[in-house]
């Protein structure tokens, strides 16, 4: 569904123009209704079409509330989940807390990740991408499933 990398500017009000290649898809999939939340492992945002998010939220809510790890995930992912809508100009408005968490300023990078999008600060993404590339060259960090994959 979503793939590729797009450089996108965030304006001073926190608005971000969704790339044209995703706009009609988002209208068709979810009438432009999205959910943004934080990534608990990286300083970026996860952006889901509402239907995809609702499936994930149901799974998170079903986790045992007496398990401290499950409560942590529930609080972070559901607690930061914010409904957003694609406006008539193809933009979304991101809240200040979400922008602060992901350290978003003017220059951002939107990464297609299949059923979701990731939104990164351009500088954080470039740094993390370089780390990922260095890790790929270390075979001990690759899952066994990838060692048998041909591209």
mmCIF file of N, CA and C in Angstrom, residues 31-137:
data_model
loop_
_atom_site.group_PDB
_atom_site.id
_atom_site.type_symbol
_atom_site.label_atom_id
_atom_site.label_comp_id
_atom_site.label_asym_id
_atom_site.label_seq_id
_atom_site.Cartn_x
_atom_site.Cartn_y
_atom_site.Cartn_z
ATOM 1 N N UNK A 31 -11.451 7.779 3.668
ATOM 2 C CA UNK A 31 -12.055 9.110 3.549
ATOM 3 C C UNK A 31 -11.161 10.192 4.171
ATOM 4 N N UNK A 32 -9.847 9.960 4.129
ATOM 5 C CA UNK A 32 -8.900 10.941 4.662
ATOM 6 C C UNK A 32 -8.800 10.960 6.171
ATOM 7 N N UNK A 33 -9.413 9.990 6.841
ATOM 8 C CA UNK A 33 -9.370 9.913 8.309
ATOM 9 C C UNK A 33 -8.188 9.051 8.728
ATOM 10 N N UNK A 34 -7.299 9.634 9.521
ATOM 11 C CA UNK A 34 -6.064 8.984 9.932
ATOM 12 C C UNK A 34 -5.884 9.054 11.436
ATOM 13 N N UNK A 35 -4.951 8.279 11.939
ATOM 14 C CA UNK A 35 -4.541 8.350 13.337
ATOM 15 C C UNK A 35 -3.025 8.420 13.358
ATOM 16 N N UNK A 36 -2.497 9.362 14.118
ATOM 17 C CA UNK A 36 -1.051 9.481 14.318
ATOM 18 C C UNK A 36 -0.744 9.173 15.778
ATOM 19 N N UNK A 37 0.324 8.439 15.986
ATOM 20 C CA UNK A 37 0.786 8.148 17.343
ATOM 21 C C UNK A 37 2.299 8.081 17.331
ATOM 22 N N UNK A 38 2.881 7.923 18.505
ATOM 23 C CA UNK A 38 4.334 7.848 18.583
ATOM 24 C C UNK A 38 4.815 6.431 18.330
ATOM 25 N N UNK A 39 6.027 6.317 17.865
ATOM 26 C CA UNK A 39 6.706 5.027 17.784
ATOM 27 C C UNK A 39 7.426 4.861 19.120
ATOM 28 N N UNK A 40 7.239 3.747 19.783
ATOM 29 C CA UNK A 40 7.827 3.566 21.114
ATOM 30 C C UNK A 40 9.310 3.200 21.060
ATOM 31 N N UNK A 41 9.831 2.895 19.879
ATOM 32 C CA UNK A 41 11.240 2.507 19.761
ATOM 33 C C UNK A 41 12.095 3.579 19.105
ATOM 34 N N UNK A 42 11.493 4.480 18.377
ATOM 35 C CA UNK A 42 12.214 5.524 17.644
ATOM 36 C C UNK A 42 11.517 6.859 17.837
ATOM 37 N N UNK A 43 12.231 7.937 17.616
ATOM 38 C CA UNK A 43 11.654 9.278 17.715
ATOM 39 C C UNK A 43 11.013 9.661 16.384
ATOM 40 N N UNK A 44 9.935 8.954 16.048
ATOM 41 C CA UNK A 44 9.189 9.267 14.840
ATOM 42 C C UNK A 44 7.715 9.033 15.129
ATOM 43 N N UNK A 45 6.871 9.418 14.191
ATOM 44 C CA UNK A 45 5.432 9.214 14.323
ATOM 45 C C UNK A 45 4.984 8.108 13.377
ATOM 46 N N UNK A 46 3.950 7.395 13.796
ATOM 47 C CA UNK A 46 3.312 6.382 12.978
ATOM 48 C C UNK A 46 1.956 6.936 12.558
ATOM 49 N N UNK A 47 1.656 6.883 11.280
ATOM 50 C CA UNK A 47 0.402 7.419 10.760
ATOM 51 C C UNK A 47 -0.339 6.296 10.040
ATOM 52 N N UNK A 48 -1.544 6.017 10.547
ATOM 53 C CA UNK A 48 -2.351 4.903 10.038
ATOM 54 C C UNK A 48 -3.669 5.410 9.460
ATOM 55 N N UNK A 49 -4.165 4.775 8.387
ATOM 56 C CA UNK A 49 -5.565 4.979 8.019
ATOM 57 C C UNK A 49 -6.414 4.508 9.207
ATOM 58 N N UNK A 50 -7.520 5.160 9.461
ATOM 59 C CA UNK A 50 -8.326 4.880 10.656
ATOM 60 C C UNK A 50 -8.680 3.395 10.789
ATOM 61 N N UNK A 51 -9.046 2.729 9.706
ATOM 62 C CA UNK A 51 -9.429 1.312 9.785
ATOM 63 C C UNK A 51 -8.261 0.431 10.228
ATOM 64 N N UNK A 52 -7.079 0.708 9.730
ATOM 65 C CA UNK A 52 -5.886 -0.053 10.145
ATOM 66 C C UNK A 52 -5.603 0.191 11.622
ATOM 67 N N UNK A 53 -5.717 1.448 12.056
ATOM 68 C CA UNK A 53 -5.458 1.775 13.456
ATOM 69 C C UNK A 53 -6.442 1.066 14.384
ATOM 70 N N UNK A 54 -7.703 1.037 14.015
ATOM 71 C CA UNK A 54 -8.702 0.414 14.885
ATOM 72 C C UNK A 54 -8.410 -1.061 15.137
ATOM 73 N N UNK A 55 -7.874 -1.753 14.165
ATOM 74 C CA UNK A 55 -7.475 -3.158 14.348
ATOM 75 C C UNK A 55 -6.332 -3.244 15.360
ATOM 76 N N UNK A 56 -5.357 -2.371 15.205
ATOM 77 C CA UNK A 56 -4.209 -2.364 16.122
ATOM 78 C C UNK A 56 -4.654 -1.968 17.528
ATOM 79 N N UNK A 57 -5.473 -0.944 17.635
ATOM 80 C CA UNK A 57 -5.927 -0.497 18.956
ATOM 81 C C UNK A 57 -6.682 -1.616 19.673
ATOM 82 N N UNK A 58 -7.510 -2.345 18.953
ATOM 83 C CA UNK A 58 -8.245 -3.453 19.583
ATOM 84 C C UNK A 58 -7.274 -4.499 20.135
ATOM 85 N N UNK A 59 -6.226 -4.790 19.411
ATOM 86 C CA UNK A 59 -5.226 -5.753 19.880
ATOM 87 C C UNK A 59 -4.494 -5.229 21.113
ATOM 88 N N UNK A 60 -4.167 -3.943 21.115
ATOM 89 C CA UNK A 60 -3.467 -3.344 22.254
ATOM 90 C C UNK A 60 -4.376 -3.332 23.481
ATOM 91 N N UNK A 61 -5.642 -2.980 23.279
ATOM 92 C CA UNK A 61 -6.593 -2.957 24.396
ATOM 93 C C UNK A 61 -6.805 -4.344 24.988
ATOM 94 N N UNK A 62 -6.650 -5.383 24.177
ATOM 95 C CA UNK A 62 -6.866 -6.752 24.647
ATOM 96 C C UNK A 62 -5.699 -7.293 25.473
ATOM 97 N N UNK A 63 -4.589 -6.574 25.487
ATOM 98 C CA UNK A 63 -3.443 -7.017 26.285
ATOM 99 C C UNK A 63 -3.800 -6.967 27.769
ATOM 100 N N UNK A 64 -3.193 -7.830 28.594
ATOM 101 C CA UNK A 64 -3.522 -7.864 30.023
ATOM 102 C C UNK A 64 -3.065 -6.589 30.742
ATOM 103 N N UNK A 65 -3.992 -5.934 31.396
ATOM 104 C CA UNK A 65 -3.688 -4.648 32.040
ATOM 105 C C UNK A 65 -2.804 -4.788 33.273
ATOM 106 N N UNK A 66 -2.657 -6.001 33.808
ATOM 107 C CA UNK A 66 -1.786 -6.190 34.968
ATOM 108 C C UNK A 66 -0.345 -6.498 34.559
ATOM 109 N N UNK A 67 -0.102 -6.596 33.267
ATOM 110 C CA UNK A 67 1.245 -6.802 32.771
ATOM 111 C C UNK A 67 1.877 -5.427 32.565
ATOM 112 N N UNK A 68 2.955 -5.113 33.298
ATOM 113 C CA UNK A 68 3.550 -3.768 33.207
ATOM 114 C C UNK A 68 3.996 -3.393 31.793
ATOM 115 N N UNK A 69 4.534 -4.343 31.036
ATOM 116 C CA UNK A 69 4.947 -4.048 29.667
ATOM 117 C C UNK A 69 3.762 -3.717 28.778
ATOM 118 N N UNK A 70 2.679 -4.464 28.963
ATOM 119 C CA UNK A 70 1.464 -4.213 28.179
ATOM 120 C C UNK A 70 0.886 -2.839 28.536
ATOM 121 N N UNK A 71 0.861 -2.497 29.814
ATOM 122 C CA UNK A 71 0.335 -1.187 30.237
ATOM 123 C C UNK A 71 1.188 -0.056 29.646
ATOM 124 N N UNK A 72 2.494 -0.279 29.603
ATOM 125 C CA UNK A 72 3.391 0.729 29.023
ATOM 126 C C UNK A 72 3.005 0.995 27.571
ATOM 127 N N UNK A 73 2.831 -0.079 26.803
ATOM 128 C CA UNK A 73 2.465 0.066 25.391
ATOM 129 C C UNK A 73 1.088 0.706 25.249
ATOM 130 N N UNK A 74 0.122 0.286 26.065
ATOM 131 C CA UNK A 74 -1.220 0.867 26.012
ATOM 132 C C UNK A 74 -1.162 2.364 26.265
ATOM 133 N N UNK A 75 -0.442 2.752 27.298
ATOM 134 C CA UNK A 75 -0.369 4.176 27.637
ATOM 135 C C UNK A 75 0.324 4.992 26.554
ATOM 136 N N UNK A 76 1.403 4.452 26.030
ATOM 137 C CA UNK A 76 2.156 5.218 25.032
ATOM 138 C C UNK A 76 1.444 5.279 23.686
ATOM 139 N N UNK A 77 1.026 4.140 23.167
ATOM 140 C CA UNK A 77 0.434 4.142 21.827
ATOM 141 C C UNK A 77 -0.983 4.705 21.801
ATOM 142 N N UNK A 78 -1.845 4.206 22.671
ATOM 143 C CA UNK A 78 -3.224 4.702 22.677
ATOM 144 C C UNK A 78 -3.288 6.102 23.278
ATOM 145 N N UNK A 79 -2.481 6.330 24.305
ATOM 146 C CA UNK A 79 -2.480 7.644 24.951
ATOM 147 C C UNK A 79 -2.053 8.776 24.035
ATOM 148 N N UNK A 80 -1.165 8.482 23.094
ATOM 149 C CA UNK A 80 -0.715 9.516 22.153
ATOM 150 C C UNK A 80 -1.484 9.504 20.836
ATOM 151 N N UNK A 81 -2.336 8.507 20.641
ATOM 152 C CA UNK A 81 -3.072 8.409 19.378
ATOM 153 C C UNK A 81 -3.956 9.639 19.187
ATOM 154 N N UNK A 82 -3.830 10.244 18.028
ATOM 155 C CA UNK A 82 -4.542 11.478 17.718
ATOM 156 C C UNK A 82 -5.231 11.340 16.370
ATOM 157 N N UNK A 83 -6.534 11.589 16.352
ATOM 158 C CA UNK A 83 -7.272 11.565 15.094
ATOM 159 C C UNK A 83 -6.888 12.787 14.274
ATOM 160 N N UNK A 84 -6.596 12.560 13.009
ATOM 161 C CA UNK A 84 -6.271 13.658 12.097
ATOM 162 C C UNK A 84 -7.017 13.426 10.788
ATOM 163 N N UNK A 85 -7.275 14.498 10.084
ATOM 164 C CA UNK A 85 -7.993 14.390 8.811
ATOM 165 C C UNK A 85 -7.259 15.130 7.720
ATOM 166 N N UNK A 86 -7.305 14.542 6.551
ATOM 167 C CA UNK A 86 -6.761 15.170 5.359
ATOM 168 C C UNK A 86 -7.698 16.314 4.989
ATOM 169 N N UNK A 87 -7.172 17.534 4.888
ATOM 170 C CA UNK A 87 -8.036 18.668 4.535
ATOM 171 C C UNK A 87 -8.193 18.769 3.015
ATOM 172 N N UNK A 88 -8.937 19.753 2.557
ATOM 173 C CA UNK A 88 -9.229 19.910 1.124
ATOM 174 C C UNK A 88 -7.964 20.150 0.301
ATOM 175 N N UNK A 89 -6.895 20.622 0.954
ATOM 176 C CA UNK A 89 -5.627 20.877 0.267
ATOM 177 C C UNK A 89 -4.646 19.708 0.395
ATOM 178 N N UNK A 90 -5.112 18.578 0.952
ATOM 179 C CA UNK A 90 -4.244 17.414 1.080
ATOM 180 C C UNK A 90 -3.251 17.508 2.218
ATOM 181 N N UNK A 91 -3.591 18.318 3.240
ATOM 182 C CA UNK A 91 -2.689 18.487 4.388
ATOM 183 C C UNK A 91 -3.283 17.844 5.630
ATOM 184 N N UNK A 92 -2.383 17.511 6.563
ATOM 185 C CA UNK A 92 -2.798 17.083 7.893
ATOM 186 C C UNK A 92 -2.192 18.053 8.893
ATOM 187 N N UNK A 93 -2.848 18.176 10.037
ATOM 188 C CA UNK A 93 -2.364 19.045 11.111
ATOM 189 C C UNK A 93 -1.911 18.159 12.262
ATOM 190 N N UNK A 94 -0.643 18.295 12.626
ATOM 191 C CA UNK A 94 -0.073 17.492 13.710
ATOM 192 C C UNK A 94 -0.015 18.311 14.993
ATOM 193 N N UNK A 95 -0.415 17.707 16.089
ATOM 194 C CA UNK A 95 -0.423 18.412 17.372
ATOM 195 C C UNK A 95 1.000 18.706 17.841
ATOM 196 N N UNK A 96 1.106 19.707 18.685
ATOM 197 C CA UNK A 96 2.406 20.093 19.231
ATOM 198 C C UNK A 96 3.068 18.942 19.997
ATOM 199 N N UNK A 97 2.339 18.207 20.871
ATOM 200 C CA UNK A 97 3.008 17.099 21.572
ATOM 201 C C UNK A 97 3.596 16.041 20.626
ATOM 202 N N UNK A 98 2.895 15.729 19.551
ATOM 203 C CA UNK A 98 3.430 14.764 18.590
ATOM 204 C C UNK A 98 4.665 15.323 17.889
ATOM 205 N N UNK A 99 4.598 16.589 17.495
ATOM 206 C CA UNK A 99 5.753 17.210 16.826
ATOM 207 C C UNK A 99 6.960 17.256 17.753
ATOM 208 N N UNK A 100 6.717 17.566 19.022
ATOM 209 C CA UNK A 100 7.819 17.622 19.982
ATOM 210 C C UNK A 100 8.445 16.245 20.189
ATOM 211 N N UNK A 101 7.626 15.228 20.342
ATOM 212 C CA UNK A 101 8.142 13.878 20.554
ATOM 213 C C UNK A 101 9.084 13.473 19.419
ATOM 214 N N UNK A 102 8.658 13.686 18.185
ATOM 215 C CA UNK A 102 9.431 13.269 17.022
ATOM 216 C C UNK A 102 10.470 14.312 16.611
ATOM 217 N N UNK A 103 10.582 15.384 17.367
ATOM 218 C CA UNK A 103 11.560 16.450 17.095
ATOM 219 C C UNK A 103 11.408 16.991 15.671
ATOM 220 N N UNK A 104 10.141 17.169 15.273
ATOM 221 C CA UNK A 104 9.868 17.623 13.912
ATOM 222 C C UNK A 104 10.016 19.127 13.804
ATOM 223 N N UNK A 105 10.751 19.525 12.793
ATOM 224 C CA UNK A 105 10.863 20.926 12.440
ATOM 225 C C UNK A 105 10.443 21.037 10.985
ATOM 226 N N UNK A 106 10.972 21.973 10.255
ATOM 227 C CA UNK A 106 10.506 22.195 8.892
ATOM 228 C C UNK A 106 10.732 21.001 7.970
ATOM 229 N N UNK A 107 11.932 20.453 7.941
ATOM 230 C CA UNK A 107 12.251 19.389 7.006
ATOM 231 C C UNK A 107 11.952 18.027 7.620
ATOM 232 N N UNK A 108 11.055 17.285 6.956
ATOM 233 C CA UNK A 108 10.672 15.961 7.442
ATOM 234 C C UNK A 108 10.776 14.949 6.306
ATOM 235 N N UNK A 109 10.695 13.689 6.692
ATOM 236 C CA UNK A 109 10.726 12.591 5.731
ATOM 237 C C UNK A 109 9.547 11.679 6.048
ATOM 238 N N UNK A 110 8.775 11.370 5.027
ATOM 239 C CA UNK A 110 7.636 10.465 5.158
ATOM 240 C C UNK A 110 8.017 9.148 4.484
ATOM 241 N N UNK A 111 7.978 8.068 5.270
ATOM 242 C CA UNK A 111 8.372 6.748 4.764
ATOM 243 C C UNK A 111 7.155 5.851 4.657
ATOM 244 N N UNK A 112 6.918 5.299 3.476
ATOM 245 C CA UNK A 112 5.868 4.308 3.329
ATOM 246 C C UNK A 112 6.316 3.005 3.962
ATOM 247 N N UNK A 113 5.449 2.408 4.770
ATOM 248 C CA UNK A 113 5.778 1.171 5.476
ATOM 249 C C UNK A 113 4.651 0.147 5.326
ATOM 250 N N UNK A 114 4.150 0.011 4.129
ATOM 251 C CA UNK A 114 3.083 -0.957 3.895
ATOM 252 C C UNK A 114 1.734 -0.396 4.289
ATOM 253 N N UNK A 115 1.232 -0.784 5.469
ATOM 254 C CA UNK A 115 -0.093 -0.353 5.915
ATOM 255 C C UNK A 115 -0.060 0.957 6.685
ATOM 256 N N UNK A 116 1.114 1.509 6.882
ATOM 257 C CA UNK A 116 1.233 2.767 7.622
ATOM 258 C C UNK A 116 2.329 3.625 7.011
ATOM 259 N N UNK A 117 2.386 4.862 7.485
ATOM 260 C CA UNK A 117 3.455 5.786 7.131
ATOM 261 C C UNK A 117 4.234 6.128 8.392
ATOM 262 N N UNK A 118 5.517 6.387 8.244
ATOM 263 C CA UNK A 118 6.320 6.907 9.345
ATOM 264 C C UNK A 118 6.731 8.318 8.984
ATOM 265 N N UNK A 119 6.688 9.206 9.967
ATOM 266 C CA UNK A 119 7.110 10.587 9.761
ATOM 267 C C UNK A 119 8.305 10.860 10.666
ATOM 268 N N UNK A 120 9.407 11.250 10.063
ATOM 269 C CA UNK A 120 10.667 11.488 10.762
ATOM 270 C C UNK A 120 11.154 12.912 10.531
ATOM 271 N N UNK A 121 11.888 13.424 11.485
ATOM 272 C CA UNK A 121 12.718 14.600 11.253
ATOM 273 C C UNK A 121 13.742 14.190 10.198
ATOM 274 N N UNK A 122 14.014 15.051 9.242
ATOM 275 C CA UNK A 122 14.969 14.716 8.184
ATOM 276 C C UNK A 122 16.328 14.352 8.780
ATOM 277 N N UNK A 123 16.807 15.142 9.732
ATOM 278 C CA UNK A 123 18.127 14.879 10.319
ATOM 279 C C UNK A 123 18.144 13.562 11.092
ATOM 280 N N UNK A 124 17.091 13.308 11.889
ATOM 281 C CA UNK A 124 17.037 12.046 12.630
ATOM 282 C C UNK A 124 16.978 10.854 11.677
ATOM 283 N N UNK A 125 16.176 10.980 10.610
ATOM 284 C CA UNK A 125 16.083 9.883 9.656
ATOM 285 C C UNK A 125 17.430 9.613 8.996
ATOM 286 N N UNK A 126 18.112 10.655 8.519
ATOM 287 C CA UNK A 126 19.391 10.453 7.847
ATOM 288 C C UNK A 126 20.399 9.765 8.764
ATOM 289 N N UNK A 127 20.415 10.173 10.014
ATOM 290 C CA UNK A 127 21.317 9.558 10.982
ATOM 291 C C UNK A 127 20.951 8.094 11.219
ATOM 292 N N UNK A 128 19.672 7.843 11.435
ATOM 293 C CA UNK A 128 19.216 6.479 11.713
ATOM 294 C C UNK A 128 19.396 5.576 10.491
ATOM 295 N N UNK A 129 19.119 6.116 9.314
ATOM 296 C CA UNK A 129 19.307 5.351 8.075
ATOM 297 C C UNK A 129 20.757 4.901 7.950
ATOM 298 N N UNK A 130 21.691 5.805 8.230
ATOM 299 C CA UNK A 130 23.109 5.448 8.144
ATOM 300 C C UNK A 130 23.463 4.363 9.163
ATOM 301 N N UNK A 131 22.869 4.422 10.351
ATOM 302 C CA UNK A 131 23.084 3.368 11.345
ATOM 303 C C UNK A 131 22.530 2.037 10.844
ATOM 304 N N UNK A 132 21.329 2.071 10.261
ATOM 305 C CA UNK A 132 20.729 0.848 9.726
ATOM 306 C C UNK A 132 21.616 0.229 8.642
ATOM 307 N N UNK A 133 22.142 1.059 7.758
ATOM 308 C CA UNK A 133 22.993 0.551 6.678
ATOM 309 C C UNK A 133 24.244 -0.103 7.256
ATOM 310 N N UNK A 134 24.834 0.505 8.272
ATOM 311 C CA UNK A 134 26.007 -0.094 8.909
ATOM 312 C C UNK A 134 25.644 -1.429 9.557
ATOM 313 N N UNK A 135 24.456 -1.516 10.150
ATOM 314 C CA UNK A 135 24.021 -2.762 10.797
ATOM 315 C C UNK A 135 23.757 -3.866 9.784
ATOM 316 N N UNK A 136 23.261 -3.528 8.615
ATOM 317 C CA UNK A 136 22.961 -4.526 7.597
ATOM 318 C C UNK A 136 24.238 -5.262 7.191
ATOM 319 N N UNK A 137 25.351 -4.574 7.258
ATOM 320 C CA UNK A 137 26.617 -5.190 6.889
ATOM 321 C C UNK A 137 27.195 -6.065 7.990
#
